Amino acid sequence: MIRKIVEKLHLDPPKTLVLGFALIILLGAFLLTLPVATIDGAGLSWLDALFTSTSATCVTGLVVVDTGTTFTLFGQLVILSLIQVGGLGFMTIATFFALIMRKRISLRERLLLQESLNQVSIEGIVRLAKLIIIFTAITEVIGGLLLALRFSFDMPVGRAFYYGFFHAISNFNNAGFDLMGDFSSLTRYVSDPVVTLVVCAMIILGGIGFIVVSEVFEYRQTKRLSLHTKVVLYTTACLILIGTGLIFILEYNNPKTLQPLSPLGKVLGSLYQSVTARTAGSNTLSIGDMRQSSLFLIILLMFIGASPGSTGGGIKTTTFATLIGAVIAQIKGKEDVIFFRQRLLPHVIYKSLTVTVIGMLVVIVVTMILTITEAGAEFLMILFEVTSAFATTGLSMGLTPLLTPIGKILIILTMFAGRLGPLTIAFALAQRKQKEYYRYPKGKIMIG
């Protein structure tokens, strides 16, 4: 259906991506308004259904109603389907079915795949889509089985398997939806090494990007890693370790978070919050009870987000690394940004700066508006919620269910922009480079 609409409208890849996600969100919202979708038989209101569908499709995880106690099996499966399609991209799913039916993948469809997966060329794009589907299926099955085995000690086996696979799919796609009830997420498993380590692994594998995963698995044969993969792995490891250490220190004596836990529980709780802040959305500590310093740290981690070509959001780890590299190079008086003995081209730095500034502007503008519409809420809570929406993280201090209708609409638009905005902007910039036939004379301004 989407393909026929696109062909009639003659849309370019970025516009097609936006239209495709919008149509999926609207379809999901319609299904969630049906009486069969909710336990009370009334269905969600259109605004709440649109919010939930947007959050699931944009793999965010912010919710206005509790997923586990509001929706029937039908409603939960709708949400799970939206998460899977939103995480992998509708073009990846469409390509998978086209390959099953032995249909030829056209050049236009390859271009759409390139845009959807944030790749620089169409070379090998169909092979990459196949690998993504296979890797996703294997990872979600293994993660689902491990979680199901652990949950089987706390609930009937049938429910344990359903819960295991739901949370595996949700967290691999960095969505953060949960079925535990009362907006509690995975807080009851804060000291559980199996749940913590399995879910953290799912989040990390879903968040580092499929290109990185592919290169790591093929390393035995190729004996090489691209600069992109090296930067992603190094930056991801640093952010996780630094985040874990700082949360451990800041929350160590907080009686509402880490203090009551065992030493192992403190480490696991700190690790989980550090990992999930990078766009996953589930949590094992009560976010609203964390100290302001920890919340501000999480805001920074959420804004950075996951890596390009992944299921996560944010400005991306490579963008952050590029900006830090540019700052260090400037301080040292060097002209080039060097990573692993390779020089970054100037346009990469400009793109990184553009994505970051636009992301900051979105967060600032929406936060300012919400301070007016949500007058009773604290500033930090509003900033946290907006950053979570933009970075498609899904962590919440508890403001989302209390939002006014205008507030809900603004967060919906922020989630949508966060999922598609930076990616589409980067693609558009790459396509609009024009040769300059003249240059203006140099001018000087004072900086700093």
CSV table of C-alpha atoms in Angstrom, one decimal:
chain,number,residue,atom,x,y,z
A,1,MET,CA,0.0,0.0,0.0
A,2,ILE,CA,2.8,2.5,1.0
A,3,ARG,CA,4.7,1.5,-2.2
A,4,LYS,CA,1.7,2.4,-4.4
A,5,ILE,CA,1.1,5.7,-2.7
A,6,VAL,CA,4.8,6.6,-3.0
A,7,GLU,CA,4.9,5.7,-6.8
A,8,LYS,CA,1.8,7.9,-7.4
A,9,LEU,CA,3.2,10.9,-5.5
A,10,HIS,CA,6.7,10.5,-6.9
A,11,LEU,CA,8.3,11.2,-3.5
A,12,ASP,CA,12.0,11.1,-2.9
A,13,PRO,CA,13.5,8.7,-0.2
A,14,PRO,CA,13.4,11.1,2.8
A,15,LYS,CA,9.8,12.1,2.2
A,16,THR,CA,8.9,8.4,1.6
A,17,LEU,CA,10.4,7.5,4.9
A,18,VAL,CA,8.4,10.2,6.7
A,19,LEU,CA,5.2,9.2,4.9
A,20,GLY,CA,5.7,5.5,5.6
A,21,PHE,CA,6.2,6.0,9.3
A,22,ALA,CA,3.2,8.4,9.5
A,23,LEU,CA,0.9,5.9,7.8
A,24,ILE,CA,2.1,3.1,10.1
A,25,ILE,CA,1.5,5.3,13.2
A,26,LEU,CA,-2.0,6.1,12.0
A,27,LEU,CA,-2.8,2.5,11.3
A,28,GLY,CA,-1.6,1.5,14.8
A,29,ALA,CA,-3.5,4.3,16.4
A,30,PHE,CA,-6.7,3.1,14.7
A,31,LEU,CA,-6.2,-0.4,15.9
A,32,LEU,CA,-5.6,0.7,19.5
A,33,THR,CA,-8.9,2.6,19.5
A,34,LEU,CA,-10.8,-0.6,18.9
A,35,PRO,CA,-12.7,-2.0,21.9
A,36,VAL,CA,-10.8,-5.3,21.5
A,37,ALA,CA,-7.6,-3.5,22.2
A,38,THR,CA,-8.2,-2.6,25.8
A,39,ILE,CA,-9.3,-4.7,28.9
A,40,ASP,CA,-12.2,-2.4,29.7
A,41,GLY,CA,-13.6,-2.8,26.2
A,42,ALA,CA,-13.7,0.9,25.5
A,43,GLY,CA,-10.6,1.3,23.4
A,44,LEU,CA,-8.2,4.2,23.8
A,45,SER,CA,-9.1,7.8,23.0
A,46,TRP,CA,-7.7,8.9,19.6
A,47,LEU,CA,-5.1,11.1,21.3
A,48,ASP,CA,-3.9,8.5,23.7
A,49,ALA,CA,-3.9,5.9,20.9
A,50,LEU,CA,-1.9,8.2,18.6
A,51,PHE,CA,0.6,8.8,21.4
A,52,THR,CA,1.0,5.1,22.2
A,53,SER,CA,1.3,4.2,18.5
A,54,THR,CA,3.9,7.0,17.9
A,55,SER,CA,5.9,5.9,20.9
A,56,ALA,CA,5.9,2.2,19.7
A,57,THR,CA,6.6,3.0,16.1
A,58,CYS,CA,9.4,5.5,17.0
A,59,VAL,CA,10.7,2.9,19.5
A,60,THR,CA,10.5,5.4,22.3
A,61,GLY,CA,8.6,3.8,25.2
A,62,LEU,CA,6.9,6.8,26.8
A,63,VAL,CA,3.4,5.8,27.7
A,64,VAL,CA,0.3,7.6,28.9
A,65,VAL,CA,-1.3,4.4,30.1
A,66,ASP,CA,0.2,1.3,31.6
A,67,THR,CA,0.8,-1.3,28.9
A,68,GLY,CA,0.5,-4.4,31.1
A,69,THR,CA,-2.8,-3.4,32.8
A,70,THR,CA,-4.6,-1.5,30.0
A,71,PHE,CA,-4.2,-3.6,26.9
A,72,THR,CA,-5.6,-7.0,26.0
A,73,LEU,CA,-3.4,-9.5,24.2
A,74,PHE,CA,-4.6,-8.0,20.9
A,75,GLY,CA,-3.5,-4.5,22.0
A,76,GLN,CA,-0.2,-5.7,23.3
A,77,LEU,CA,0.5,-7.6,20.0
A,78,VAL,CA,-0.3,-4.5,18.0
A,79,ILE,CA,2.2,-2.5,20.1
A,80,LEU,CA,4.8,-5.3,19.7
A,81,SER,CA,4.3,-5.3,15.9
A,82,LEU,CA,4.7,-1.5,15.8
A,83,ILE,CA,7.9,-1.8,17.8
A,84,GLN,CA,9.4,-4.4,15.5
A,85,VAL,CA,8.4,-2.5,12.3
A,86,GLY,CA,9.6,0.8,13.8
A,87,GLY,CA,12.9,-0.7,15.0
A,88,LEU,CA,13.9,-2.4,11.9
A,89,GLY,CA,12.3,0.0,9.5
A,90,PHE,CA,9.3,-0.7,7.3
A,91,MET,CA,11.5,-0.9,4.2
A,92,THR,CA,13.6,-3.7,5.8
A,93,ILE,CA,10.4,-5.6,6.6
A,94,ALA,CA,9.0,-5.0,3.1
A,95,THR,CA,12.3,-6.2,1.5
A,96,PHE,CA,12.2,-9.4,3.7
A,97,PHE,CA,8.7,-10.3,2.4
A,98,ALA,CA,9.7,-9.4,-1.2
A,99,LEU,CA,12.7,-11.8,-1.0
A,100,ILE,CA,10.5,-14.5,0.4
A,101,MET,CA,8.1,-14.1,-2.6
A,102,ARG,CA,11.1,-14.0,-4.9
A,103,LYS,CA,10.3,-10.5,-6.2
A,104,ARG,CA,13.0,-8.3,-7.7
A,105,ILE,CA,14.2,-5.3,-5.5
A,106,SER,CA,14.0,-2.2,-7.7
A,107,LEU,CA,16.5,0.6,-7.7
A,108,ARG,CA,13.9,2.9,-6.0
A,109,GLU,CA,13.4,0.3,-3.2
A,110,ARG,CA,17.2,0.0,-2.8
A,111,LEU,CA,17.4,3.8,-2.4
A,112,LEU,CA,14.6,3.7,0.2
A,113,LEU,CA,16.5,0.9,2.1
A,114,GLN,CA,19.6,3.1,2.0
A,115,GLU,CA,17.7,6.0,3.5
A,116,SER,CA,16.0,3.8,6.1
A,117,LEU,CA,19.3,2.1,7.2
A,118,ASN,CA,21.2,5.4,7.1
A,119,GLN,CA,23.9,4.0,4.6
A,120,VAL,CA,26.1,6.1,2.3
A,121,SER,CA,25.6,3.9,-0.8
A,122,ILE,CA,23.3,1.2,-2.1
A,123,GLU,CA,26.1,-1.3,-2.6
A,124,GLY,CA,25.2,-4.5,-0.8
A,125,ILE,CA,22.1,-2.9,0.7
A,126,VAL,CA,19.9,-5.9,0.1
A,127,ARG,CA,22.5,-8.3,1.6
A,128,LEU,CA,22.6,-6.0,4.7
A,129,ALA,CA,18.8,-6.2,5.0
A,130,LYS,CA,19.0,-10.0,4.9
A,131,LEU,CA,21.6,-10.0,7.6
A,132,ILE,CA,19.6,-7.6,9.8
A,133,ILE,CA,16.5,-9.8,9.6
A,134,ILE,CA,18.6,-13.0,10.5
A,135,PHE,CA,20.6,-11.3,13.3
A,136,THR,CA,17.4,-9.8,14.7
A,137,ALA,CA,15.5,-13.1,14.7
A,138,ILE,CA,18.4,-15.0,16.3
A,139,THR,CA,19.1,-12.4,19.0
A,140,GLU,CA,15.4,-12.0,19.9
A,141,VAL,CA,14.9,-15.7,20.1
A,142,ILE,CA,17.9,-16.3,22.3
A,143,GLY,CA,17.1,-13.3,24.5
A,144,GLY,CA,13.5,-14.3,24.7
A,145,LEU,CA,14.3,-17.8,25.8
A,146,LEU,CA,16.8,-16.7,28.5
A,147,LEU,CA,14.3,-14.2,29.9
A,148,ALA,CA,11.5,-16.7,29.7
A,149,LEU,CA,13.5,-19.2,31.7
A,150,ARG,CA,14.2,-16.6,34.4
A,151,PHE,CA,10.5,-15.4,34.5
A,152,SER,CA,9.3,-19.0,34.8
A,153,PHE,CA,10.4,-19.0,38.4
A,154,ASP,CA,8.0,-16.1,39.1
A,155,MET,CA,5.0,-16.9,37.0
A,156,PRO,CA,3.3,-19.7,35.0
A,157,VAL,CA,5.4,-21.0,32.1
A,158,GLY,CA,3.1,-19.8,29.4
A,159,ARG,CA,3.1,-16.3,30.7
A,160,ALA,CA,6.8,-16.4,31.3
A,161,PHE,CA,7.5,-17.2,27.6
A,162,TYR,CA,5.2,-14.4,26.5
A,163,TYR,CA,6.8,-12.0,28.9
A,164,GLY,CA,10.3,-13.1,27.9
A,165,PHE,CA,9.8,-12.6,24.2
A,166,PHE,CA,7.8,-9.3,24.6
A,167,HIS,CA,10.6,-7.8,26.7
A,168,ALA,CA,13.3,-9.2,24.5
A,169,ILE,CA,11.8,-7.7,21.3
A,170,SER,CA,11.0,-4.4,23.1
A,171,ASN,CA,14.5,-3.9,24.5
A,172,PHE,CA,16.4,-5.1,21.4
A,173,ASN,CA,14.5,-2.5,19.5
A,174,ASN,CA,15.3,0.0,22.2
A,175,ALA,CA,11.6,0.6,22.8
A,176,GLY,CA,11.3,0.0,26.6
A,177,PHE,CA,7.7,-1.1,26.7
A,178,ASP,CA,7.0,-3.5,29.5
A,179,LEU,CA,4.2,-5.7,30.9
A,180,MET,CA,5.1,-5.6,34.6
A,181,GLY,CA,2.2,-3.3,35.6
A,182,ASP,CA,1.8,0.0,37.5
A,183,PHE,CA,4.5,1.7,35.4
A,184,SER,CA,7.1,-0.3,37.4
A,185,SER,CA,9.2,-1.5,34.4
A,186,LEU,CA,11.8,-4.0,35.6
A,187,THR,CA,12.4,-2.5,39.0
A,188,ARG,CA,11.7,-5.8,40.8
A,189,TYR,CA,14.7,-7.3,39.0
A,190,VAL,CA,17.2,-4.6,39.9
A,191,SER,CA,19.6,-7.1,41.7
A,192,ASP,CA,18.9,-10.0,39.3
A,193,PRO,CA,22.1,-10.7,37.2
A,194,VAL,CA,20.2,-12.7,34.6
A,195,VAL,CA,17.6,-10.1,33.7
A,196,THR,CA,20.0,-7.2,34.0
A,197,LEU,CA,22.8,-8.7,31.9
A,198,VAL,CA,20.5,-10.3,29.3
A,199,VAL,CA,18.5,-7.1,28.8
A,200,CYS,CA,21.6,-4.9,28.8
A,201,ALA,CA,23.1,-7.2,26.1
A,202,MET,CA,19.9,-6.9,24.0
A,203,ILE,CA,19.9,-3.1,24.3
A,204,ILE,CA,23.6,-2.8,23.4
A,205,LEU,CA,23.3,-5.2,20.4
A,206,GLY,CA,20.3,-3.2,19.1
A,207,GLY,CA,21.9,0.1,19.7
A,208,ILE,CA,25.4,-0.2,18.2
A,209,GLY,CA,24.1,-0.5,14.6
A,210,PHE,CA,23.8,-3.5,12.3
A,211,ILE,CA,26.9,-2.5,10.2
A,212,VAL,CA,29.0,-2.7,13.4
A,213,VAL,CA,27.5,-6.1,14.4
A,214,SER,CA,28.1,-7.4,10.9
A,215,GLU,CA,31.8,-6.3,10.9
A,216,VAL,CA,32.4,-7.8,14.3
A,217,PHE,CA,31.0,-11.2,13.3
A,218,GLU,CA,33.0,-11.2,10.1
A,219,TYR,CA,36.2,-10.1,11.8
A,220,ARG,CA,37.6,-13.7,11.8
A,221,GLN,CA,37.6,-13.7,8.0
A,222,THR,CA,38.4,-10.1,7.2
A,223,LYS,CA,40.8,-9.3,10.1
A,224,ARG,CA,39.8,-5.6,9.9
A,225,LEU,CA,37.3,-3.2,11.3
A,226,SER,CA,36.2,0.1,9.6
A,227,LEU,CA,36.8,3.4,11.3
A,228,HIS,CA,33.1,3.7,11.9
A,229,THR,CA,33.0,0.5,13.8
A,230,LYS,CA,36.0,1.4,15.9
A,231,VAL,CA,34.6,4.7,16.8
A,232,VAL,CA,31.2,3.2,17.7
A,233,LEU,CA,32.7,0.5,19.9
A,234,TYR,CA,35.1,2.8,21.7
A,235,THR,CA,32.6,5.5,22.3
A,236,THR,CA,29.9,3.1,23.4
A,237,ALA,CA,32.2,1.4,25.9
A,238,CYS,CA,33.4,4.7,27.3
A,239,LEU,CA,29.8,6.0,27.7
A,240,ILE,CA,28.7,2.8,29.4
A,241,LEU,CA,31.6,2.7,31.8
A,242,ILE,CA,31.6,6.4,32.7
A,243,GLY,CA,27.8,6.4,33.1
A,244,THR,CA,27.9,3.3,35.3
A,245,GLY,CA,30.7,4.8,37.5
A,246,LEU,CA,29.0,8.2,37.9
A,247,ILE,CA,25.6,6.7,38.7
A,248,PHE,CA,27.2,4.4,41.2
A,249,ILE,CA,28.9,7.3,43.0
A,250,LEU,CA,26.0,9.7,42.8
A,251,GLU,CA,23.3,7.3,43.9
A,252,TYR,CA,25.4,5.2,46.4
A,253,ASN,CA,23.8,6.7,49.5
A,254,ASN,CA,20.4,7.4,48.1
A,255,PRO,CA,17.9,5.5,50.3
A,256,LYS,CA,15.4,5.4,47.4
A,257,THR,CA,17.7,3.8,44.8
A,258,LEU,CA,21.0,2.1,45.5
A,259,GLN,CA,21.6,2.3,49.2
A,260,PRO,CA,19.3,-0.6,50.2
A,261,LEU,CA,20.9,-2.9,47.6
A,262,SER,CA,23.8,-5.4,48.0
A,263,PRO,CA,27.2,-4.5,46.5
A,264,LEU,CA,26.3,-6.6,43.4
A,265,GLY,CA,22.9,-5.0,43.2
A,266,LYS,CA,24.4,-1.5,43.3
A,267,VAL,CA,26.7,-2.4,40.4
A,268,LEU,CA,23.9,-4.0,38.4
A,269,GLY,CA,21.5,-1.1,39.0
A,270,SER,CA,24.2,1.4,38.0
A,271,LEU,CA,25.1,-0.5,34.9
A,272,TYR,CA,21.5,-1.0,33.8
A,273,GLN,CA,20.6,2.7,34.1
A,274,SER,CA,23.8,3.7,32.2
A,275,VAL,CA,22.9,1.3,29.3
A,276,THR,CA,19.2,2.0,29.2
A,277,ALA,CA,19.7,5.8,29.1
A,278,ARG,CA,21.2,5.4,25.7
A,279,THR,CA,17.6,5.2,24.2
A,280,ALA,CA,16.2,1.9,25.6
A,281,GLY,CA,13.7,3.2,28.1
A,282,SER,CA,13.2,0.3,30.5
A,283,ASN,CA,14.6,0.9,34.0
A,284,THR,CA,15.4,-1.1,37.2
A,285,LEU,CA,15.7,2.0,39.5
A,286,SER,CA,12.9,4.4,40.2
A,287,ILE,CA,13.8,7.3,37.9
A,288,GLY,CA,11.8,9.8,39.7
A,289,ASP,CA,13.6,9.1,43.0
A,290,MET,CA,17.1,9.6,41.6
A,291,ARG,CA,19.1,12.7,42.5
A,292,GLN,CA,19.1,15.7,40.3
A,293,SER,CA,22.8,15.2,39.4
A,294,SER,CA,22.0,11.7,38.2
A,295,LEU,CA,19.0,12.8,36.3
A,296,PHE,CA,21.0,15.5,34.5
A,297,LEU,CA,23.7,12.8,33.6
A,298,ILE,CA,20.9,10.6,32.2
A,299,ILE,CA,19.6,13.6,30.1
A,300,LEU,CA,23.1,14.0,28.6
A,301,LEU,CA,23.3,10.2,27.9
A,302,MET,CA,19.9,10.2,26.3
A,303,PHE,CA,20.7,13.1,24.1
A,304,ILE,CA,23.8,11.3,22.8
A,305,GLY,CA,21.8,8.2,22.2
A,306,ALA,CA,22.7,5.1,20.3
A,307,SER,CA,24.7,4.6,17.0
A,308,PRO,CA,23.9,5.2,13.3
A,309,GLY,CA,21.9,2.4,11.6
A,310,SER,CA,20.6,1.0,14.8
A,311,THR,CA,17.2,0.8,16.5
A,312,GLY,CA,18.0,3.7,18.8
A,313,GLY,CA,17.8,7.5,18.7
A,314,GLY,CA,19.6,10.6,19.9
A,315,ILE,CA,22.3,12.5,18.0
A,316,LYS,CA,24.3,9.3,17.8
A,317,THR,CA,27.6,8.2,19.3
A,318,THR,CA,29.6,9.0,16.2
A,319,THR,CA,28.3,12.6,16.1
A,320,PHE,CA,29.2,13.1,19.8
A,321,ALA,CA,32.7,11.5,19.2
A,322,THR,CA,33.3,13.8,16.2
A,323,LEU,CA,32.4,16.9,18.1
A,324,ILE,CA,34.7,15.9,21.0
A,325,GLY,CA,37.4,15.1,18.6
A,326,ALA,CA,37.0,18.6,16.9
A,327,VAL,CA,37.2,20.3,20.3
A,328,ILE,CA,40.4,18.4,21.3
A,329,ALA,CA,42.0,19.1,17.9
A,330,GLN,CA,41.2,22.8,18.3
A,331,ILE,CA,42.6,23.0,21.8
A,332,LYS,CA,45.8,21.3,20.6
A,333,GLY,CA,46.0,23.6,17.7
A,334,LYS,CA,45.6,20.9,15.1
A,335,GLU,CA,43.7,21.4,11.8
A,336,ASP,CA,42.5,17.8,11.4
A,337,VAL,CA,40.3,15.6,13.6
A,338,ILE,CA,42.2,12.2,13.8
A,339,PHE,CA,40.6,8.9,14.9
A,340,PHE,CA,42.7,5.7,14.9
A,341,ARG,CA,45.3,7.3,12.5
A,342,GLN,CA,42.6,8.4,10.1
A,343,ARG,CA,41.5,12.0,9.3
A,344,LEU,CA,37.9,13.0,9.2
A,345,LEU,CA,36.7,15.1,6.3
A,346,PRO,CA,35.4,18.6,7.1
A,347,HIS,CA,31.9,17.9,5.9
A,348,VAL,CA,31.6,15.1,8.5
A,349,ILE,CA,32.3,17.7,11.2
A,350,TYR,CA,29.8,20.1,9.7
A,351,LYS,CA,27.1,17.4,9.6
A,352,SER,CA,27.8,16.5,13.2
A,353,LEU,CA,27.4,20.1,14.3
A,354,THR,CA,24.2,20.5,12.2
A,355,VAL,CA,22.5,17.4,13.7
A,356,THR,CA,23.6,18.4,17.3
A,357,VAL,CA,22.4,22.1,17.0
A,358,ILE,CA,19.1,21.1,15.4
A,359,GLY,CA,18.6,18.5,18.2
A,360,MET,CA,19.3,21.0,20.8
A,361,LEU,CA,16.9,23.6,19.3
A,362,VAL,CA,14.1,21.0,19.2
A,363,VAL,CA,14.7,20.1,22.9
A,364,ILE,CA,14.9,23.8,23.9
A,365,VAL,CA,11.9,25.0,22.0
A,366,VAL,CA,9.6,22.1,23.1
A,367,THR,CA,10.8,22.4,26.7
A,368,MET,CA,10.0,26.2,26.7
A,369,ILE,CA,6.5,25.6,25.3
A,370,LEU,CA,5.8,22.8,27.8
A,371,THR,CA,6.9,25.0,30.7
A,372,ILE,CA,3.8,27.1,29.7
A,373,THR,CA,1.3,24.3,29.0
A,374,GLU,CA,2.5,22.1,31.9
A,375,ALA,CA,2.8,24.9,34.4
A,376,GLY,CA,2.6,22.7,37.5
A,377,ALA,CA,5.5,20.5,36.5
A,378,GLU,CA,9.1,21.1,37.6
A,379,PHE,CA,11.6,22.3,34.9
A,380,LEU,CA,13.9,19.3,35.3
A,381,MET,CA,11.0,16.9,34.8
A,382,ILE,CA,9.9,18.7,31.6
A,383,LEU,CA,13.5,18.8,30.2
A,384,PHE,CA,13.9,15.1,31.1
A,385,GLU,CA,10.7,14.2,29.3
A,386,VAL,CA,11.4,16.2,26.2
A,387,THR,CA,14.9,14.8,25.9
A,388,SER,CA,13.6,11.3,26.4
A,389,ALA,CA,11.1,11.9,23.6
A,390,PHE,CA,13.6,13.4,21.2
A,391,ALA,CA,16.2,10.7,21.8
A,392,THR,CA,13.4,8.0,21.6
A,393,THR,CA,14.5,6.7,24.9
A,394,GLY,CA,11.3,6.3,26.9
A,395,LEU,CA,12.6,6.9,30.4
A,396,SER,CA,10.2,9.1,32.4
A,397,MET,CA,10.1,10.9,35.7
A,398,GLY,CA,6.3,10.3,35.7
A,399,LEU,CA,5.2,13.4,33.7
A,400,THR,CA,3.9,11.6,30.6
A,401,PRO,CA,0.6,10.3,32.0
A,402,LEU,CA,-0.2,13.8,33.4
A,403,LEU,CA,0.4,15.7,30.2
A,404,THR,CA,-2.3,18.1,28.9
A,405,PRO,CA,-3.6,17.4,25.4
A,406,ILE,CA,-1.3,20.1,24.0
A,407,GLY,CA,1.6,18.5,25.9
A,408,LYS,CA,0.8,15.1,24.4
A,409,ILE,CA,0.7,16.5,20.9
A,410,LEU,CA,4.1,18.2,21.4
A,411,ILE,CA,5.7,15.0,22.7
A,412,ILE,CA,4.2,13.1,19.8
A,413,LEU,CA,5.8,15.5,17.3
A,414,THR,CA,9.1,15.4,19.2
A,415,MET,CA,9.2,11.6,19.2
A,416,PHE,CA,8.5,11.6,15.4
A,417,ALA,CA,11.2,14.2,14.8
A,418,GLY,CA,13.6,12.4,17.0
A,419,ARG,CA,13.1,9.1,15.1
A,420,LEU,CA,13.3,10.6,11.6
A,421,GLY,CA,14.8,14.1,11.9
A,422,PRO,CA,18.5,13.8,12.3
A,423,LEU,CA,18.7,10.8,10.0
A,424,THR,CA,16.7,12.5,7.3
A,425,ILE,CA,18.7,15.8,7.7
A,426,ALA,CA,22.0,13.9,7.3
A,427,PHE,CA,20.7,12.2,4.2
A,428,ALA,CA,19.4,15.4,2.7
A,429,LEU,CA,22.7,17.2,3.4
A,430,ALA,CA,24.6,14.5,1.6
A,431,GLN,CA,22.3,14.8,-1.5
A,432,ARG,CA,22.4,18.6,-1.7
A,433,LYS,CA,26.1,19.2,-2.1
A,434,GLN,CA,26.6,21.7,-4.9
A,435,LYS,CA,29.8,22.7,-6.6
A,436,GLU,CA,30.7,26.3,-5.9
A,437,TYR,CA,32.0,28.2,-8.9
A,438,TYR,CA,33.3,31.1,-6.9
A,439,ARG,CA,34.3,31.9,-3.3
A,440,TYR,CA,33.8,35.0,-1.3
A,441,PRO,CA,36.8,36.8,0.2
A,442,LYS,CA,37.9,35.8,3.7
A,443,GLY,CA,36.4,37.6,6.7
A,444,LYS,CA,37.4,37.5,10.3
A,445,ILE,CA,35.2,37.5,13.4
A,446,MET,CA,36.2,37.1,17.1
A,447,ILE,CA,35.3,33.8,18.8
A,448,GLY,CA,35.3,33.2,22.5
